[in-house]
Short mmCIF file of C-alpha atoms and ligand atoms in Angstrom, two decimals:
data_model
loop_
_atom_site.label_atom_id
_atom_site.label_comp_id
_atom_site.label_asym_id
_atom_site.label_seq_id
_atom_site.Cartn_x
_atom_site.Cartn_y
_atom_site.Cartn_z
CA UNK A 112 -1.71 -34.60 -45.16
CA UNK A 113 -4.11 -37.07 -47.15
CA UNK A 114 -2.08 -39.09 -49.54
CA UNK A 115 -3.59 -41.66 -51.88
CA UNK A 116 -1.06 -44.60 -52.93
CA UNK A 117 -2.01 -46.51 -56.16
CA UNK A 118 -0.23 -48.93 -58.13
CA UNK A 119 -0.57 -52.50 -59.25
CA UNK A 120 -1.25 -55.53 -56.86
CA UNK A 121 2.63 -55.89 -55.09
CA UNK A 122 3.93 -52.86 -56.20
CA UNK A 123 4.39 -52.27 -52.18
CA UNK A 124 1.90 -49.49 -51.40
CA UNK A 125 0.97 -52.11 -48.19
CA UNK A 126 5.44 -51.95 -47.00
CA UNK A 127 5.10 -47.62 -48.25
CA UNK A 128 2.42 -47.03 -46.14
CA UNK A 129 3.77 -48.76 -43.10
CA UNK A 130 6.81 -46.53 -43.69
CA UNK A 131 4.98 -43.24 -43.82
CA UNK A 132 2.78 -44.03 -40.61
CA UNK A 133 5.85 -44.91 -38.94
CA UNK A 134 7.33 -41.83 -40.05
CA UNK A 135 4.85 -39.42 -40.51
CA UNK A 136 2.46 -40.83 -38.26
CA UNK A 137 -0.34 -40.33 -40.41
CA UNK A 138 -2.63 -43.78 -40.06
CA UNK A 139 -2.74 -46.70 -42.98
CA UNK A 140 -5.75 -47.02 -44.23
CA UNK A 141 -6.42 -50.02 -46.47
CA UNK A 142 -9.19 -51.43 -47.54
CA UNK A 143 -8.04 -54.65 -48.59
CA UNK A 144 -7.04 -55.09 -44.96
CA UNK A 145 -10.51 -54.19 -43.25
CA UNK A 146 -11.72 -56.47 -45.91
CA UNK A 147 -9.62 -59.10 -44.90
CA UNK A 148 -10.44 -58.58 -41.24
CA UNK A 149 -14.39 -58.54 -42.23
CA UNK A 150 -13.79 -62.18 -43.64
CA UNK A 151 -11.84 -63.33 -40.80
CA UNK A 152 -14.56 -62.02 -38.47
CA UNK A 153 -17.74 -63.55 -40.71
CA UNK A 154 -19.54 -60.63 -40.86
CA UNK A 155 -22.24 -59.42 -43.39
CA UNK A 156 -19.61 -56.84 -44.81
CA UNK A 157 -16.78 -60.07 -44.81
CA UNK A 158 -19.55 -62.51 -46.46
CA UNK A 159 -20.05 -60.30 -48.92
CA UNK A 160 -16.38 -59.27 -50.04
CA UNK A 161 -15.07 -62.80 -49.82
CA UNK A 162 -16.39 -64.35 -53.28
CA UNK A 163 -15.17 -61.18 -55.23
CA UNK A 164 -11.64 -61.24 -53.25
CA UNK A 165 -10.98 -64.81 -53.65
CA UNK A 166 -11.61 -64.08 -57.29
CA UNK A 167 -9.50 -61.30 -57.55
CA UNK A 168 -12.63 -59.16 -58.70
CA UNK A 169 -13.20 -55.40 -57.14
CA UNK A 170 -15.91 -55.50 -54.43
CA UNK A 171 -19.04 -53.21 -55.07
CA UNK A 172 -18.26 -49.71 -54.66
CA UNK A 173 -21.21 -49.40 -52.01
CA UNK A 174 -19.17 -51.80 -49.50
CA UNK A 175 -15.69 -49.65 -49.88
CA UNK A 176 -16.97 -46.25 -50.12
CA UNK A 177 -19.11 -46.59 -46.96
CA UNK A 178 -16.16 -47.95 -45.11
CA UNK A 179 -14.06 -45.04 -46.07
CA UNK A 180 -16.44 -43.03 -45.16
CA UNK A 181 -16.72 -44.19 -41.40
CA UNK A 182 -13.00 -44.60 -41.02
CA UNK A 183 -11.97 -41.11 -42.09
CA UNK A 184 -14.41 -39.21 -39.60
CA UNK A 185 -12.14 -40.71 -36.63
CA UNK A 186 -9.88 -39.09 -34.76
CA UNK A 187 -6.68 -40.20 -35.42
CA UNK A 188 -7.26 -39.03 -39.28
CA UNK A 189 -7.78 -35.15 -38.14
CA UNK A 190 -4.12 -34.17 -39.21
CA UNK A 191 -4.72 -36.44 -42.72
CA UNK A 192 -4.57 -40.06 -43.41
CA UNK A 193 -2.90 -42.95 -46.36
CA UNK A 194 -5.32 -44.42 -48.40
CA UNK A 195 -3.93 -47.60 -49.32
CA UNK A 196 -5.77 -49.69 -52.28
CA UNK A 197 -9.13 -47.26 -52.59
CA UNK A 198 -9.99 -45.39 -54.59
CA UNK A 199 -10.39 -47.99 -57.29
CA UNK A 200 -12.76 -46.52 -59.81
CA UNK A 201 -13.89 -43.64 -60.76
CA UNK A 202 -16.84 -43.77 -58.93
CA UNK A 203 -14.95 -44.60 -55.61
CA UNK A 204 -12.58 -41.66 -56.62
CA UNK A 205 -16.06 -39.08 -57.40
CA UNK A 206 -17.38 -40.23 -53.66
CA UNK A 207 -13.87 -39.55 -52.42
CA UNK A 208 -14.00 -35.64 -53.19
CA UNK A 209 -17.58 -35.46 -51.85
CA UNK A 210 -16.28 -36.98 -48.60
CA UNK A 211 -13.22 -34.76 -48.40
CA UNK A 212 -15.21 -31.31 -49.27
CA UNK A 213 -17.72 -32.18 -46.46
CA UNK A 214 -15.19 -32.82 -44.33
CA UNK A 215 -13.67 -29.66 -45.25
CA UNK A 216 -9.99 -31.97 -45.71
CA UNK A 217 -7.89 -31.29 -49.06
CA UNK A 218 -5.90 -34.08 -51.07
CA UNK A 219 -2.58 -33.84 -50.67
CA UNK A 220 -0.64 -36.37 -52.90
CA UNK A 221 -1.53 -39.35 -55.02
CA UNK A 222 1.57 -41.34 -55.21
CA UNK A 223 1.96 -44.07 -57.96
CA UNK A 224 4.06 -46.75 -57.20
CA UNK A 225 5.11 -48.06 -60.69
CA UNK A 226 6.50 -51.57 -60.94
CA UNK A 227 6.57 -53.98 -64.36
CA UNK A 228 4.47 -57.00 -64.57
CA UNK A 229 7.20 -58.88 -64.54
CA UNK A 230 8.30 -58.68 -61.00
CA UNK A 231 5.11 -58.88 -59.71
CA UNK A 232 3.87 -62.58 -59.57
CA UNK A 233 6.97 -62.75 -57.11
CA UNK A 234 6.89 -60.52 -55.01
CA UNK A 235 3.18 -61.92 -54.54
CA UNK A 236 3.31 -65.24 -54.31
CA UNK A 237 6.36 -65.00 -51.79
CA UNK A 238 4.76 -61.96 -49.60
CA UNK A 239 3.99 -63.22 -45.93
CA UNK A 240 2.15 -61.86 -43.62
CA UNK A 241 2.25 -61.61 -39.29
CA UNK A 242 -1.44 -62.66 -38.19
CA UNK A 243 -0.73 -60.42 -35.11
CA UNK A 244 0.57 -57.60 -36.24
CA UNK A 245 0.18 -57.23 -39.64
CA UNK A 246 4.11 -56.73 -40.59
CA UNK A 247 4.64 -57.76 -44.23
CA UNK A 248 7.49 -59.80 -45.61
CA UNK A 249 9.15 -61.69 -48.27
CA UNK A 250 10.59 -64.99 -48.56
CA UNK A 251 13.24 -64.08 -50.84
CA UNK A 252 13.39 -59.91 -50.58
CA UNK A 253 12.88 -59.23 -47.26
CA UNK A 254 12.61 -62.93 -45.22
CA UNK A 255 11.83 -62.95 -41.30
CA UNK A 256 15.06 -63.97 -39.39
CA UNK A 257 12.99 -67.20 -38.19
CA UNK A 258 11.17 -68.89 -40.97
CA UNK A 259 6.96 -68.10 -40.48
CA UNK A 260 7.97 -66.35 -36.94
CA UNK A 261 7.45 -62.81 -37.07
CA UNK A 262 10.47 -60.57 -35.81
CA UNK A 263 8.77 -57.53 -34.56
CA UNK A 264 6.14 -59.84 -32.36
CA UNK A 265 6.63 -63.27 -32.78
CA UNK A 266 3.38 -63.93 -34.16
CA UNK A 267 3.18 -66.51 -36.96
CA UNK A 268 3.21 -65.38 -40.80
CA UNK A 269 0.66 -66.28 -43.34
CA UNK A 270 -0.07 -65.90 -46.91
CA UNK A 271 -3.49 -64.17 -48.59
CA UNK A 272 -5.71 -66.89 -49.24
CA UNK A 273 -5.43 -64.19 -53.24
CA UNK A 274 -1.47 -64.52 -53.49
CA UNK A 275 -2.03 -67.60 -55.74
CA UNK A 276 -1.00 -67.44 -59.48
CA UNK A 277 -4.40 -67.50 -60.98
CA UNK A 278 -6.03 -64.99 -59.01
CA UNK A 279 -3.05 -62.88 -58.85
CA UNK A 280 -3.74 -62.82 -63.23
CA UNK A 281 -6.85 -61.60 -62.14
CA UNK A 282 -6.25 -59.04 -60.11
CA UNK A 283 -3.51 -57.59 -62.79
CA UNK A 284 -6.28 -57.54 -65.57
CA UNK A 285 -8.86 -55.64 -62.88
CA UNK A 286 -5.89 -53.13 -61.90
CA UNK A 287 -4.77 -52.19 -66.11
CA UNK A 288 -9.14 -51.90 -66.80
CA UNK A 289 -8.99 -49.25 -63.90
CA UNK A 290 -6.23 -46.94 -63.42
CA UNK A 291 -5.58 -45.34 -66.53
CA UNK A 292 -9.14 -43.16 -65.45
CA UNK A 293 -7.50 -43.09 -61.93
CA UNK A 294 -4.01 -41.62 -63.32
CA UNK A 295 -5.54 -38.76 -65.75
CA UNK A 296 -8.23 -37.96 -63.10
CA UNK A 297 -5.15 -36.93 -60.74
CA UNK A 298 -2.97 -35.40 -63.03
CA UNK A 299 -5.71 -33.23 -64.22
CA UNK A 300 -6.17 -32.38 -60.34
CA UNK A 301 -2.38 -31.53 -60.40
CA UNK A 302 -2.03 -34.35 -57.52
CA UNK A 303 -0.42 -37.14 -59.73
CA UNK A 304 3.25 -38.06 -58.89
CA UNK A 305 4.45 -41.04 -60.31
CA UNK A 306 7.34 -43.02 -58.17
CA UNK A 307 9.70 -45.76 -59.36
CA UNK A 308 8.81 -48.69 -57.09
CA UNK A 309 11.00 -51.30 -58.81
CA UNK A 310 14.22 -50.48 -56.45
CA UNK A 311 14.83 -51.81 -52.86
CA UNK A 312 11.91 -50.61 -50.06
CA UNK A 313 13.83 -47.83 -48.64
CA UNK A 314 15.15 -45.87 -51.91
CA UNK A 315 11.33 -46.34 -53.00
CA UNK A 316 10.40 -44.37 -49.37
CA UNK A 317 13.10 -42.17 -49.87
CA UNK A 318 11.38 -41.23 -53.42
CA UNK A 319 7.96 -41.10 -51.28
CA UNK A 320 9.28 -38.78 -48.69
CA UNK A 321 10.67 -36.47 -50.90
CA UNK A 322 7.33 -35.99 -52.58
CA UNK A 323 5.89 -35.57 -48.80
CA UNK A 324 8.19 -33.00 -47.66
CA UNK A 325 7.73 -31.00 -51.10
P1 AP5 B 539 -5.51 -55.14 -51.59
O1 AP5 B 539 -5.27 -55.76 -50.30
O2 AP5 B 539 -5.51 -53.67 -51.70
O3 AP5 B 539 -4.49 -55.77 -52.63
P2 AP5 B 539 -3.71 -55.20 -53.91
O4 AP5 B 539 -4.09 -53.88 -54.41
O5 AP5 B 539 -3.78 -56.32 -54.87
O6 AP5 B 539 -2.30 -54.91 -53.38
P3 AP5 B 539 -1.42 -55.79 -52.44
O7 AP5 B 539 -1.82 -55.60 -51.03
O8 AP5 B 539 -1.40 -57.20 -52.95
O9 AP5 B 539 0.02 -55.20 -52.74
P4 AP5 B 539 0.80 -53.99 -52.08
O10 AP5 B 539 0.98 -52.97 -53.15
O11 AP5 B 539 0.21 -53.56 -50.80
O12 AP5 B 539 2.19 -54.70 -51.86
P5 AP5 B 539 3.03 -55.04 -50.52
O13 AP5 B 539 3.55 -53.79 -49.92
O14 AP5 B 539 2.28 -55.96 -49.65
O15 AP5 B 539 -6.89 -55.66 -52.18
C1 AP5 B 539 -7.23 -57.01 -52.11
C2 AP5 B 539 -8.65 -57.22 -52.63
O16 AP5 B 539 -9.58 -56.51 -51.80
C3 AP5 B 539 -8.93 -56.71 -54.05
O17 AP5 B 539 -8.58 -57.66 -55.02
C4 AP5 B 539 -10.44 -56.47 -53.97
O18 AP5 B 539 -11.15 -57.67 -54.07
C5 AP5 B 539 -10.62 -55.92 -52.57
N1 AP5 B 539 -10.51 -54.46 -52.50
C6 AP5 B 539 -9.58 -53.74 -51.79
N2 AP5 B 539 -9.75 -52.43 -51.96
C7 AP5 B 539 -10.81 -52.29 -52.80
C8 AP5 B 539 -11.47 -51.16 -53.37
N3 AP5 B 539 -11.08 -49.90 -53.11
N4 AP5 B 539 -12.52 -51.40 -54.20
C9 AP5 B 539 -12.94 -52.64 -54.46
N5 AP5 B 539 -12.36 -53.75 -53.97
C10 AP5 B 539 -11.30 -53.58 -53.14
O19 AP5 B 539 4.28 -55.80 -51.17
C11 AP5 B 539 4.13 -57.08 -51.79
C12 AP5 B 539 5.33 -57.98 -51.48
O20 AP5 B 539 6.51 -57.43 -52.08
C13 AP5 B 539 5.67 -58.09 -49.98
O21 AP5 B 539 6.14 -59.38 -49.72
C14 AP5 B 539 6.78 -57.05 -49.77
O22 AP5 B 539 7.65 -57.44 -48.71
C15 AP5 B 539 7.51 -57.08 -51.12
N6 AP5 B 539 8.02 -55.76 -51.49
C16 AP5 B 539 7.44 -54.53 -51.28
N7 AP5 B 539 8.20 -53.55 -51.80
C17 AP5 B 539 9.28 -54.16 -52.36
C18 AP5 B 539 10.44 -53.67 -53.06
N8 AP5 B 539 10.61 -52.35 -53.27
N9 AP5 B 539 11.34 -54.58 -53.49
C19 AP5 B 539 11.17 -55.92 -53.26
N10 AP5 B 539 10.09 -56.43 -52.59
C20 AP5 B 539 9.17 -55.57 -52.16
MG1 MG B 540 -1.48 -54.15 -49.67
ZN1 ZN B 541 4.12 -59.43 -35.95
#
């Protein structure tokens, strides 16, 4: 099944998707993470992104829809895939159902994860991150059981060089110009399934699977 998470920066499509691999075993695909990874890794693609990132400003839709493009032609997405943070605009959504009819692969779900403003700035700027393995948590909702140690791997934790206040503003003003387009695009599809993401992680993924197993 393909399955398309949106929802504000925070709202937790990054801790959803984990969830639904895990269960599911369909694979995460995020963009903001093979972003991340092109910065770490100083490539053309990374040298590119990082100005707009570190901004909170959407990359180009060239750079995101050709990555999309490659990832979703391996073969671990055969029996369907998460997109996690694309598509972004309308013209990232348009490419989308090109891709999909060539591939001859149907759109499953768009899930929103809806969360207020309010809680947001929080849940951002106390998200960390394993360097390792990429588990996500929370200093206050959901905190390691060794400070900056990771639990799963012991890898240290880090926070996104874009979890600071003033680009987090940014990002919130980028998300609210998009994905009112993004919402009526989907419902007029039929796809659109709005989910309450301001409870606890696993009432949210019980809300997610429910939609999943139809
Ligand atoms: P991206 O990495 O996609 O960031 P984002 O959309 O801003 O979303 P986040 O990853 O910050 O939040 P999340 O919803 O995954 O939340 P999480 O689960 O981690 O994009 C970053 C940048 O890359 C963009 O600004 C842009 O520059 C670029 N980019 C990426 N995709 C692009 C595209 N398609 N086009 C153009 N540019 C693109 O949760 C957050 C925190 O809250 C965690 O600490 C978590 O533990 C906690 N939490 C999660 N759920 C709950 C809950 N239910 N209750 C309490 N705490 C919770
Ligand atoms: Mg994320
Ligand atoms: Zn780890």
């Amino acid at each position: 099944m393909i399955l398309i998470l949106l929802g504000p920066p925070g709202a937790g499509k990054g801790t959803q998707a984990k969830k639904i691999t895990e269960k599911y075993k369909f694979p995460q695909i995020s963009t903001g993470d093979i972003l991340r990874a092109a910065v770490k890794e100083g490539t053309e693609m990374g040298l590119k992104a990082k100005g707009y990132m570190d901004a909170g400003k959407l990359v180009t839709d060239e750079v995101v829809i050709e990555i999309i493009k490659d990832r979703i032609k391996e073969d671990d997405c055969s029996n369907g895939f998460i997109l996690d943070g694309f598509p972004r605009t309308m013209a990232q959504a348009s490419s989308l159902g090109d891709m999909l009819k060539e591939n001859g692969m149907e759109l499953g779900h768009v899930l929103d994860i809806s969360v207020d403003e309010s809680f947001l700035v929080e849940r951002l700027t106390g998200r960390r991150t394993c360097k390792n393995c990429g588990f996500g948590y929370h200093i206050r909702f959901s905190p390691s059981s060794t400070d900056g140690v990771c639990d799963k791997c012991g890898g240290g934790l880090f926070q996104r060089d874009d979890d600071n206040e003033e680009t987090v503003k940014n990002r919130f003003e980028v998300y609210k110009d998009q994905s009112d387009e993004l919402k009526s695009f989907y419902s007029g599809l039929g796809k659109y399934q709005l989910i309450d993401g301001t409870t606890d992680p696993e009432s949210v993924f019980k809300a997610v699977s429910a939609v999943i197993d139809g």
